Amino acid sequence: SNFQHLSLLFPKGLDSDESYEGVSEASFKDALVFDSSRQKNNGSVPQENGIKKHRTSLPAPITERCYATWELSKITMPIVFNEPLSFLQRITEYMEHTYLINRACSMSDSIERMQAVAAFAVSAVASQWDRTGKPFNPLLGETYELIREEQGFRWVSEQVSHHPPVSAFHAENLAGDFVFHGSIYPKLKFWGKSVEAEPKGTITLELLKHNEAYTWSNPYCCVHNIILGKLWIEQYGTVEIVNHSTGDKCVLNFKSCGMFGKDLHKVEGYIQDKSKKKRCIIYGKWTECMWSVDPHTYETHKKSEKKGDSKKHKNEEQQGAENDDADDMPEVQETVSVIPGSTLLWRIDSRPAHSATMYNFTNFAMSLNELVPGMEAILPSTDCRFRPDIKAMENGNMDDASKDKERLEEKQRAARKERARNQEEWSTRWFQMGTNPYTGNQDWIYTGGYFNRNYQDLPDIY
Ligand SMILES: *[C@@H]1O[C@H](CO)[C@@H](O)[C@H](O)[C@H]1NC(C)=O
Ligand SMILES: *[C@@H]1O[C@H](CO)[C@@H](O)[C@H](O)[C@H]1NC(C)=O
């Protein structure tokens, strides 16, 4: 049997820094070190046209998830189940398809704008595909910034709370066309064979020229087979994108794979106007592409499809035997079948060939932890790029990564105890708890000033 993920089962002490609802983790001392062959670091260099070229691979490939020894007394999650990115960097991947927001800004028709926003909301979670590596939990006060002139945005984020873990972010278009902000509180639940992450928190997109604001929450994300079998990722749940100027909305249903895997990765939904009239149907897969089509064409197509369908079902039922051991990922069925008359809203970029040996990262993800020469002098010392554990893992030094991770967590615990002793409160630096003007709910609001680069009195967290 395969009990690689057993450590997840062990409840942790109250002092633990990384426990959520029965899911526990710390560090694992005896993870074997595989001295992975180093790849040449192709760092960012300014090109002749002034546009920066970002690195397209990591310094070292993934270390095999394989162990010789176990130390079960130390309740820990082996670092080999991580990926060398902080959760703050992982959520920055929402910005990979920023061109969809730019497209929304440029549309004069409001339904077309909503379509582009819906495509952006789906594309924002597409990087999760096959990414079973767990990002590092950000330390309290950790920050991450990303400036992408060619995509026209800058982003800043901060870990604003540790218990519960809350990450706040704020992005803005460099030409002032949009702001995109939110706070994410990934609430994990342990379901025996799987871990489910509920992405609590609201995401807000404001299209400034159009005086429009849209809000939504991400779908649930589930990692299957944490005890045995092959890890795989499913996203499901309803995502409602609301236009707060009118109350018009787009409803997107991320389908769970179902008994026979027929709906694996499927997303279906519609845009309705304020009189609740459906204006268009949106469909596709979050791993592949999204299309839109008018509701009439869609219904007609569904009816004609149903006629030829009843035979198929019998065969599928016989294959769907219950399996007590592992919930294997159903085979990915045909690609999205396009209804004639549909418009393509978004298609995923293919991942680079070396992605498979690099945590299944996209090109965008490969570049996120790159410390470009010259950055050290500019970035605040709290930036994720300076985290020694992530850096060590990125370089394939699993032993150092594991030790550093443990040290940072211990340092964080000690700092918390010290604050408690002095009756000091932690104060966040770039975000403050406030009210989201559109939803009326509590939200973390950017207080500004990060890019003035005045970084005095930063906490020493590494
Ligand atoms: C990457 O994707 C492959 C193919 O689906 C999968 O077998 C593997 O476990 C994934 N690796 C990671 C680190 O998630
Ligand atoms: C959103 O609200 C604005 C402002 O009232 C309105 O003009 C627009 O039509 C709405 N957009 C959608 C997609 O419903």
mmCIF file of N, CA, C and O in Angstrom, residues 163-248:
data_model
loop_
_atom_site.group_PDB
_atom_site.id
_atom_site.type_symbol
_atom_site.label_atom_id
_atom_site.label_comp_id
_atom_site.label_asym_id
_atom_site.label_seq_id
_atom_site.Cartn_x
_atom_site.Cartn_y
_atom_site.Cartn_z
ATOM 1 N N HIS A 163 -3.765 33.118 11.976
ATOM 2 C CA HIS A 163 -4.851 32.239 12.436
ATOM 3 C C HIS A 163 -6.137 33.010 12.426
ATOM 4 O O HIS A 163 -6.364 33.808 13.323
ATOM 5 N N PRO A 164 -7.007 32.877 11.472
ATOM 6 C CA PRO A 164 -6.873 32.024 10.292
ATOM 7 C C PRO A 164 -5.917 32.661 9.275
ATOM 8 O O PRO A 164 -5.718 33.868 9.311
ATOM 9 N N PRO A 165 -5.362 31.847 8.375
ATOM 10 C CA PRO A 165 -4.448 32.408 7.382
ATOM 11 C C PRO A 165 -5.213 33.238 6.339
ATOM 12 O O PRO A 165 -6.075 32.708 5.648
ATOM 13 N N VAL A 166 -4.919 34.519 6.254
ATOM 14 C CA VAL A 166 -5.580 35.379 5.271
ATOM 15 C C VAL A 166 -4.528 36.101 4.435
ATOM 16 O O VAL A 166 -3.607 36.699 4.982
ATOM 17 N N SER A 167 -4.676 36.008 3.126
ATOM 18 C CA SER A 167 -3.784 36.706 2.206
ATOM 19 C C SER A 167 -4.585 37.795 1.511
ATOM 20 O O SER A 167 -5.646 37.522 0.960
ATOM 21 N N ALA A 168 -4.081 39.027 1.553
ATOM 22 C CA ALA A 168 -4.771 40.142 0.902
ATOM 23 C C ALA A 168 -3.959 40.586 -0.303
ATOM 24 O O ALA A 168 -2.733 40.564 -0.267
ATOM 25 N N PHE A 169 -4.648 40.953 -1.382
ATOM 26 C CA PHE A 169 -3.923 41.410 -2.569
ATOM 27 C C PHE A 169 -4.599 42.617 -3.205
ATOM 28 O O PHE A 169 -5.789 42.846 -3.021
ATOM 29 N N HIS A 170 -3.797 43.357 -3.941
ATOM 30 C CA HIS A 170 -4.297 44.527 -4.656
ATOM 31 C C HIS A 170 -3.490 44.652 -5.938
ATOM 32 O O HIS A 170 -2.270 44.700 -5.905
ATOM 33 N N ALA A 171 -4.178 44.706 -7.068
ATOM 34 C CA ALA A 171 -3.489 44.879 -8.338
ATOM 35 C C ALA A 171 -4.114 46.055 -9.058
ATOM 36 O O ALA A 171 -5.307 46.329 -8.889
ATOM 37 N N GLU A 172 -3.293 46.758 -9.810
ATOM 38 C CA GLU A 172 -3.860 47.860 -10.580
ATOM 39 C C GLU A 172 -3.226 47.924 -11.950
ATOM 40 O O GLU A 172 -2.064 47.553 -12.135
ATOM 41 N N ASN A 173 -4.036 48.366 -12.889
ATOM 42 C CA ASN A 173 -3.566 48.558 -14.247
ATOM 43 C C ASN A 173 -2.673 49.801 -14.275
ATOM 44 O O ASN A 173 -2.993 50.807 -13.650
ATOM 45 N N LEU A 174 -1.552 49.711 -15.001
ATOM 46 C CA LEU A 174 -0.598 50.818 -14.988
ATOM 47 C C LEU A 174 -1.162 52.067 -15.669
ATOM 48 O O LEU A 174 -0.741 53.174 -15.391
ATOM 49 N N ALA A 175 -2.141 51.881 -16.550
ATOM 50 C CA ALA A 175 -2.766 53.031 -17.210
ATOM 51 C C ALA A 175 -4.025 53.490 -16.482
ATOM 52 O O ALA A 175 -4.744 54.369 -16.957
ATOM 53 N N GLY A 176 -4.323 52.859 -15.360
ATOM 54 C CA GLY A 176 -5.483 53.290 -14.574
ATOM 55 C C GLY A 176 -6.820 52.758 -15.065
ATOM 56 O O GLY A 176 -7.865 53.311 -14.735
ATOM 57 N N ASP A 177 -6.799 51.663 -15.851
ATOM 58 C CA ASP A 177 -8.059 51.148 -16.388
ATOM 59 C C ASP A 177 -8.829 50.273 -15.397
ATOM 60 O O ASP A 177 -10.046 50.191 -15.465
ATOM 61 N N PHE A 178 -8.116 49.563 -14.533
ATOM 62 C CA PHE A 178 -8.832 48.699 -13.590
ATOM 63 C C PHE A 178 -8.073 48.573 -12.274
ATOM 64 O O PHE A 178 -6.862 48.819 -12.216
ATOM 65 N N VAL A 179 -8.794 48.192 -11.231
ATOM 66 C CA VAL A 179 -8.157 47.677 -10.024
ATOM 67 C C VAL A 179 -8.803 46.333 -9.711
ATOM 68 O O VAL A 179 -9.981 46.098 -10.015
ATOM 69 N N PHE A 180 -8.005 45.446 -9.135
ATOM 70 C CA PHE A 180 -8.432 44.079 -8.874
ATOM 71 C C PHE A 180 -7.910 43.755 -7.477
ATOM 72 O O PHE A 180 -6.713 43.889 -7.224
ATOM 73 N N HIS A 181 -8.791 43.420 -6.564
ATOM 74 C CA HIS A 181 -8.319 43.227 -5.201
ATOM 75 C C HIS A 181 -9.158 42.194 -4.464
ATOM 76 O O HIS A 181 -10.242 41.823 -4.915
ATOM 77 N N GLY A 182 -8.645 41.755 -3.326
ATOM 78 C CA GLY A 182 -9.405 40.779 -2.564
ATOM 79 C C GLY A 182 -8.606 40.222 -1.409
ATOM 80 O O GLY A 182 -7.447 40.596 -1.180
ATOM 81 N N SER A 183 -9.246 39.344 -0.674
ATOM 82 C CA SER A 183 -8.541 38.628 0.383
ATOM 83 C C SER A 183 -9.002 37.178 0.350
ATOM 84 O O SER A 183 -10.177 36.895 0.146
ATOM 85 N N ILE A 184 -8.062 36.276 0.513
ATOM 86 C CA ILE A 184 -8.338 34.849 0.364
ATOM 87 C C ILE A 184 -8.014 34.140 1.670
ATOM 88 O O ILE A 184 -6.939 34.317 2.239
ATOM 89 N N TYR A 185 -8.947 33.354 2.118
ATOM 90 C CA TYR A 185 -8.786 32.594 3.348
ATOM 91 C C TYR A 185 -9.082 31.141 2.995
ATOM 92 O O TYR A 185 -10.214 30.717 2.968
ATOM 93 N N PRO A 186 -8.049 30.380 2.633
ATOM 94 C CA PRO A 186 -8.276 29.007 2.185
ATOM 95 C C PRO A 186 -8.596 28.099 3.359
ATOM 96 O O PRO A 186 -7.715 27.699 4.095
ATOM 97 N N LYS A 187 -9.858 27.818 3.546
ATOM 98 C CA LYS A 187 -10.270 27.001 4.670
ATOM 99 C C LYS A 187 -10.235 25.532 4.254
ATOM 100 O O LYS A 187 -10.963 25.120 3.359
ATOM 101 N N LEU A 188 -9.363 24.756 4.907
ATOM 102 C CA LEU A 188 -9.198 23.364 4.501
ATOM 103 C C LEU A 188 -10.075 22.451 5.338
ATOM 104 O O LEU A 188 -10.205 22.621 6.539
ATOM 105 N N LYS A 189 -10.648 21.467 4.670
ATOM 106 C CA LYS A 189 -11.404 20.439 5.383
ATOM 107 C C LYS A 189 -10.897 19.075 4.956
ATOM 108 O O LYS A 189 -10.671 18.828 3.775
ATOM 109 N N PHE A 190 -10.757 18.224 5.933
ATOM 110 C CA PHE A 190 -10.230 16.895 5.682
ATOM 111 C C PHE A 190 -11.383 15.905 5.593
ATOM 112 O O PHE A 190 -12.174 15.786 6.519
ATOM 113 N N TRP A 191 -11.504 15.259 4.471
ATOM 114 C CA TRP A 191 -12.624 14.348 4.249
ATOM 115 C C TRP A 191 -12.175 12.893 4.157
ATOM 116 O O TRP A 191 -12.715 12.143 3.366
ATOM 117 N N GLY A 192 -11.186 12.484 4.900
ATOM 118 C CA GLY A 192 -10.751 11.096 4.825
ATOM 119 C C GLY A 192 -9.844 10.862 3.641
ATOM 120 O O GLY A 192 -8.634 10.820 3.772
ATOM 121 N N LYS A 193 -10.430 10.711 2.472
ATOM 122 C CA LYS A 193 -9.609 10.427 1.301
ATOM 123 C C LYS A 193 -9.141 11.675 0.563
ATOM 124 O O LYS A 193 -8.339 11.602 -0.349
ATOM 125 N N SER A 194 -9.711 12.815 0.958
ATOM 126 C CA SER A 194 -9.382 14.022 0.205
ATOM 127 C C SER A 194 -9.299 15.242 1.119
ATOM 128 O O SER A 194 -9.779 15.215 2.239
ATOM 129 N N VAL A 195 -8.680 16.291 0.618
ATOM 130 C CA VAL A 195 -8.673 17.578 1.309
ATOM 131 C C VAL A 195 -9.375 18.586 0.411
ATOM 132 O O VAL A 195 -9.059 18.698 -0.768
ATOM 133 N N GLU A 196 -10.333 19.290 1.008
ATOM 134 C CA GLU A 196 -11.088 20.269 0.243
ATOM 135 C C GLU A 196 -10.714 21.669 0.723
ATOM 136 O O GLU A 196 -10.692 21.923 1.914
ATOM 137 N N ALA A 197 -10.414 22.560 -0.200
ATOM 138 C CA ALA A 197 -10.107 23.945 0.167
ATOM 139 C C ALA A 197 -11.259 24.842 -0.259
ATOM 140 O O ALA A 197 -11.573 24.936 -1.444
ATOM 141 N N GLU A 198 -11.870 25.463 0.736
ATOM 142 C CA GLU A 198 -12.909 26.429 0.431
ATOM 143 C C GLU A 198 -12.243 27.793 0.371
ATOM 144 O O GLU A 198 -11.668 28.249 1.354
ATOM 145 N N PRO A 199 -12.274 28.444 -0.780
ATOM 146 C CA PRO A 199 -11.547 29.713 -0.918
ATOM 147 C C PRO A 199 -12.387 30.853 -0.397
ATOM 148 O O PRO A 199 -12.934 31.632 -1.156
ATOM 149 N N LYS A 200 -12.498 30.955 0.918
ATOM 150 C CA LYS A 200 -13.316 32.031 1.468
ATOM 151 C C LYS A 200 -12.677 33.364 1.129
ATOM 152 O O LYS A 200 -11.465 33.470 1.014
ATOM 153 N N GLY A 201 -13.514 34.365 1.018
ATOM 154 C CA GLY A 201 -13.005 35.692 0.684
ATOM 155 C C GLY A 201 -13.548 36.134 -0.656
ATOM 156 O O GLY A 201 -13.902 35.309 -1.497
ATOM 157 N N THR A 202 -13.605 37.426 -0.834
ATOM 158 C CA THR A 202 -14.215 37.996 -2.032
ATOM 159 C C THR A 202 -13.161 38.576 -2.950
ATOM 160 O O THR A 202 -12.175 39.141 -2.488
ATOM 161 N N ILE A 203 -13.403 38.423 -4.232
ATOM 162 C CA ILE A 203 -12.549 39.024 -5.247
ATOM 163 C C ILE A 203 -13.333 40.147 -5.911
ATOM 164 O O ILE A 203 -14.502 39.953 -6.256
ATOM 165 N N THR A 204 -12.711 41.303 -6.053
ATOM 166 C CA THR A 204 -13.403 42.453 -6.643
ATOM 167 C C THR A 204 -12.617 42.972 -7.837
ATOM 168 O O THR A 204 -11.403 43.148 -7.756
ATOM 169 N N LEU A 205 -13.318 43.162 -8.935
ATOM 170 C CA LEU A 205 -12.703 43.752 -10.122
ATOM 171 C C LEU A 205 -13.452 45.033 -10.447
ATOM 172 O O LEU A 205 -14.674 45.016 -10.632
ATOM 173 N N GLU A 206 -12.738 46.147 -10.508
ATOM 174 C CA GLU A 206 -13.377 47.422 -10.834
ATOM 175 C C GLU A 206 -12.858 47.889 -12.191
ATOM 176 O O GLU A 206 -11.652 48.053 -12.374
ATOM 177 N N LEU A 207 -13.776 48.071 -13.133
ATOM 178 C CA LEU A 207 -13.417 48.633 -14.428
ATOM 179 C C LEU A 207 -13.686 50.133 -14.329
ATOM 180 O O LEU A 207 -14.830 50.573 -14.370
ATOM 181 N N LEU A 208 -12.614 50.893 -14.167
ATOM 182 C CA LEU A 208 -12.781 52.286 -13.748
ATOM 183 C C LEU A 208 -13.453 53.146 -14.809
ATOM 184 O O LEU A 208 -14.337 53.939 -14.503
ATOM 185 N N LYS A 209 -13.067 52.942 -16.067
ATOM 186 C CA LYS A 209 -13.654 53.767 -17.120
ATOM 187 C C LYS A 209 -15.157 53.545 -17.243
ATOM 188 O O LYS A 209 -15.909 54.434 -17.588
ATOM 189 N N HIS A 210 -15.561 52.301 -16.992
ATOM 190 C CA HIS A 210 -16.981 51.956 -17.132
ATOM 191 C C HIS A 210 -17.732 52.150 -15.832
ATOM 192 O O HIS A 210 -18.929 51.898 -15.776
ATOM 193 N N ASN A 211 -16.996 52.535 -14.800
ATOM 194 C CA ASN A 211 -17.635 52.743 -13.514
ATOM 195 C C ASN A 211 -18.372 51.489 -13.043
ATOM 196 O O ASN A 211 -19.483 51.556 -12.514
ATOM 197 N N GLU A 212 -17.757 50.333 -13.289
ATOM 198 C CA GLU A 212 -18.399 49.061 -12.956
ATOM 199 C C GLU A 212 -17.548 48.286 -11.962
ATOM 200 O O GLU A 212 -16.323 48.315 -12.037
ATOM 201 N N ALA A 213 -18.218 47.577 -11.088
ATOM 202 C CA ALA A 213 -17.499 46.692 -10.175
ATOM 203 C C ALA A 213 -18.138 45.309 -10.219
ATOM 204 O O ALA A 213 -19.367 45.186 -10.239
ATOM 205 N N TYR A 214 -17.298 44.302 -10.270
ATOM 206 C CA TYR A 214 -17.763 42.920 -10.259
ATOM 207 C C TYR A 214 -17.145 42.227 -9.039
ATOM 208 O O TYR A 214 -15.972 42.450 -8.736
ATOM 209 N N THR A 215 -17.910 41.396 -8.373
ATOM 210 C CA THR A 215 -17.321 40.609 -7.283
ATOM 211 C C THR A 215 -17.673 39.132 -7.461
ATOM 212 O O THR A 215 -18.708 38.794 -8.039
ATOM 213 N N TRP A 216 -16.800 38.274 -6.967
ATOM 214 C CA TRP A 216 -17.071 36.845 -6.964
ATOM 215 C C TRP A 216 -16.163 36.127 -5.972
ATOM 216 O O TRP A 216 -15.269 36.752 -5.388
ATOM 217 N N SER A 217 -16.418 34.842 -5.763
ATOM 218 C CA SER A 217 -15.528 33.990 -4.970
ATOM 219 C C SER A 217 -15.099 32.829 -5.850
ATOM 220 O O SER A 217 -15.851 32.419 -6.732
ATOM 221 N N ASN A 218 -13.956 32.293 -5.581
ATOM 222 C CA ASN A 218 -13.470 31.173 -6.388
ATOM 223 C C ASN A 218 -14.214 29.885 -6.062
ATOM 224 O O ASN A 218 -14.831 29.767 -5.014
ATOM 225 N N PRO A 219 -14.150 28.886 -6.958
ATOM 226 C CA PRO A 219 -14.774 27.589 -6.655
ATOM 227 C C PRO A 219 -13.973 26.834 -5.590
ATOM 228 O O PRO A 219 -12.856 27.208 -5.260
ATOM 229 N N TYR A 220 -14.563 25.778 -5.076
ATOM 230 C CA TYR A 220 -13.859 24.869 -4.172
ATOM 231 C C TYR A 220 -12.775 24.133 -4.948
ATOM 232 O O TYR A 220 -12.923 23.881 -6.143
ATOM 233 N N CYS A 221 -11.730 23.774 -4.240
ATOM 234 C CA CYS A 221 -10.674 22.989 -4.873
ATOM 235 C C CYS A 221 -10.422 21.770 -4.001
ATOM 236 O O CYS A 221 -10.292 21.882 -2.786
ATOM 237 N N CYS A 222 -10.402 20.606 -4.607
ATOM 238 C CA CYS A 222 -10.255 19.381 -3.829
ATOM 239 C C CYS A 222 -9.061 18.580 -4.336
ATOM 240 O O CYS A 222 -8.899 18.391 -5.540
ATOM 241 N N VAL A 223 -8.217 18.156 -3.407
ATOM 242 C CA VAL A 223 -7.119 17.261 -3.767
ATOM 243 C C VAL A 223 -7.525 15.848 -3.344
ATOM 244 O O VAL A 223 -7.756 15.597 -2.166
ATOM 245 N N HIS A 224 -7.657 14.953 -4.299
ATOM 246 C CA HIS A 224 -8.094 13.591 -4.021
ATOM 247 C C HIS A 224 -6.923 12.656 -3.712
ATOM 248 O O HIS A 224 -5.808 12.896 -4.145
ATOM 249 N N ASN A 225 -7.233 11.588 -3.005
ATOM 250 C CA ASN A 225 -6.273 10.502 -2.744
ATOM 251 C C ASN A 225 -5.067 10.916 -1.916
ATOM 252 O O ASN A 225 -3.935 10.574 -2.237
ATOM 253 N N ILE A 226 -5.332 11.649 -0.831
ATOM 254 C CA ILE A 226 -4.199 12.061 -0.010
ATOM 255 C C ILE A 226 -3.616 10.903 0.790
ATOM 256 O O ILE A 226 -2.502 10.975 1.274
ATOM 257 N N ILE A 227 -4.366 9.823 0.945
ATOM 258 C CA ILE A 227 -3.845 8.679 1.691
ATOM 259 C C ILE A 227 -3.182 7.678 0.765
ATOM 260 O O ILE A 227 -2.079 7.211 1.014
ATOM 261 N N LEU A 228 -3.863 7.331 -0.279
ATOM 262 C CA LEU A 228 -3.245 6.416 -1.219
ATOM 263 C C LEU A 228 -3.814 6.631 -2.605
ATOM 264 O O LEU A 228 -4.840 7.273 -2.767
ATOM 265 N N GLY A 229 -3.091 6.145 -3.577
ATOM 266 C CA GLY A 229 -3.492 6.382 -4.956
ATOM 267 C C GLY A 229 -2.804 7.620 -5.492
ATOM 268 O O GLY A 229 -1.893 8.154 -4.878
ATOM 269 N N LYS A 230 -3.261 8.038 -6.649
ATOM 270 C CA LYS A 230 -2.605 9.144 -7.329
ATOM 271 C C LYS A 230 -3.338 10.449 -7.006
ATOM 272 O O LYS A 230 -4.558 10.529 -7.091
ATOM 273 N N LEU A 231 -2.579 11.456 -6.606
ATOM 274 C CA LEU A 231 -3.190 12.752 -6.291
ATOM 275 C C LEU A 231 -3.784 13.373 -7.552
ATOM 276 O O LEU A 231 -3.183 13.313 -8.615
ATOM 277 N N TRP A 232 -4.981 13.942 -7.415
ATOM 278 C CA TRP A 232 -5.519 14.727 -8.532
ATOM 279 C C TRP A 232 -6.443 15.813 -8.006
ATOM 280 O O TRP A 232 -6.904 15.754 -6.878
ATOM 281 N N ILE A 233 -6.681 16.786 -8.868
ATOM 282 C CA ILE A 233 -7.365 18.016 -8.450
ATOM 283 C C ILE A 233 -8.703 18.170 -9.138
ATOM 284 O O ILE A 233 -8.828 17.930 -10.333
ATOM 285 N N GLU A 234 -9.688 18.549 -8.342
ATOM 286 C CA GLU A 234 -11.003 18.813 -8.889
ATOM 287 C C GLU A 234 -11.436 20.196 -8.382
ATOM 288 O O GLU A 234 -11.135 20.544 -7.242
ATOM 289 N N GLN A 235 -12.116 20.963 -9.193
ATOM 290 C CA GLN A 235 -12.674 22.241 -8.727
ATOM 291 C C GLN A 235 -14.173 22.207 -8.962
ATOM 292 O O GLN A 235 -14.617 21.770 -10.019
ATOM 293 N N TYR A 236 -14.944 22.625 -7.983
ATOM 294 C CA TYR A 236 -16.401 22.572 -8.139
ATOM 295 C C TYR A 236 -17.071 23.653 -7.313
ATOM 296 O O TYR A 236 -16.453 24.270 -6.437
ATOM 297 N N GLY A 237 -18.336 23.857 -7.614
ATOM 298 C CA GLY A 237 -19.100 24.874 -6.894
ATOM 299 C C GLY A 237 -19.588 25.956 -7.830
ATOM 300 O O GLY A 237 -19.197 26.007 -9.000
ATOM 301 N N THR A 238 -20.446 26.789 -7.300
ATOM 302 C CA THR A 238 -21.034 27.847 -8.116
ATOM 303 C C THR A 238 -20.298 29.159 -7.877
ATOM 304 O O THR A 238 -20.064 29.547 -6.744
ATOM 305 N N VAL A 239 -19.908 29.786 -8.949
ATOM 306 C CA VAL A 239 -19.254 31.082 -8.865
ATOM 307 C C VAL A 239 -20.227 32.104 -9.447
ATOM 308 O O VAL A 239 -20.640 31.975 -10.596
ATOM 309 N N GLU A 240 -20.603 33.062 -8.638
ATOM 310 C CA GLU A 240 -21.533 34.095 -9.113
ATOM 311 C C GLU A 240 -20.799 35.395 -9.250
ATOM 312 O O GLU A 240 -20.275 35.941 -8.282
ATOM 313 N N ILE A 241 -20.769 35.920 -10.467
ATOM 314 C CA ILE A 241 -20.116 37.204 -10.692
ATOM 315 C C ILE A 241 -21.221 38.250 -10.766
ATOM 316 O O ILE A 241 -22.101 38.171 -11.624
ATOM 317 N N VAL A 242 -21.188 39.181 -9.842
ATOM 318 C CA VAL A 242 -22.272 40.156 -9.756
ATOM 319 C C VAL A 242 -21.780 41.515 -10.235
ATOM 320 O O VAL A 242 -20.712 41.970 -9.844
ATOM 321 N N ASN A 243 -22.562 42.134 -11.106
ATOM 322 C CA ASN A 243 -22.314 43.511 -11.512
ATOM 323 C C ASN A 243 -23.059 44.393 -10.528
ATOM 324 O O ASN A 243 -24.288 44.454 -10.553
ATOM 325 N N HIS A 244 -22.331 45.085 -9.695
ATOM 326 C CA HIS A 244 -22.984 45.791 -8.589
ATOM 327 C C HIS A 244 -23.672 47.072 -8.987
ATOM 328 O O HIS A 244 -24.405 47.657 -8.202
ATOM 329 N N SER A 245 -23.443 47.505 -10.235
ATOM 330 C CA SER A 245 -24.157 48.691 -10.662
ATOM 331 C C SER A 245 -25.628 48.375 -10.892
ATOM 332 O O SER A 245 -26.481 49.213 -10.694
ATOM 333 N N THR A 246 -25.916 47.169 -11.319
ATOM 334 C CA THR A 246 -27.289 46.829 -11.697
ATOM 335 C C THR A 246 -27.828 45.600 -10.973
ATOM 336 O O THR A 246 -29.023 45.373 -10.948
ATOM 337 N N GLY A 247 -26.953 44.777 -10.441
ATOM 338 C CA GLY A 247 -27.404 43.511 -9.890
ATOM 339 C C GLY A 247 -27.459 42.426 -10.957
ATOM 340 O O GLY A 247 -27.824 41.294 -10.674
ATOM 341 N N ASP A 248 -27.101 42.734 -12.172
ATOM 342 C CA ASP A 248 -27.002 41.707 -13.213
ATOM 343 C C ASP A 248 -25.917 40.733 -12.819
ATOM 344 O O ASP A 248 -24.980 41.095 -12.125
#
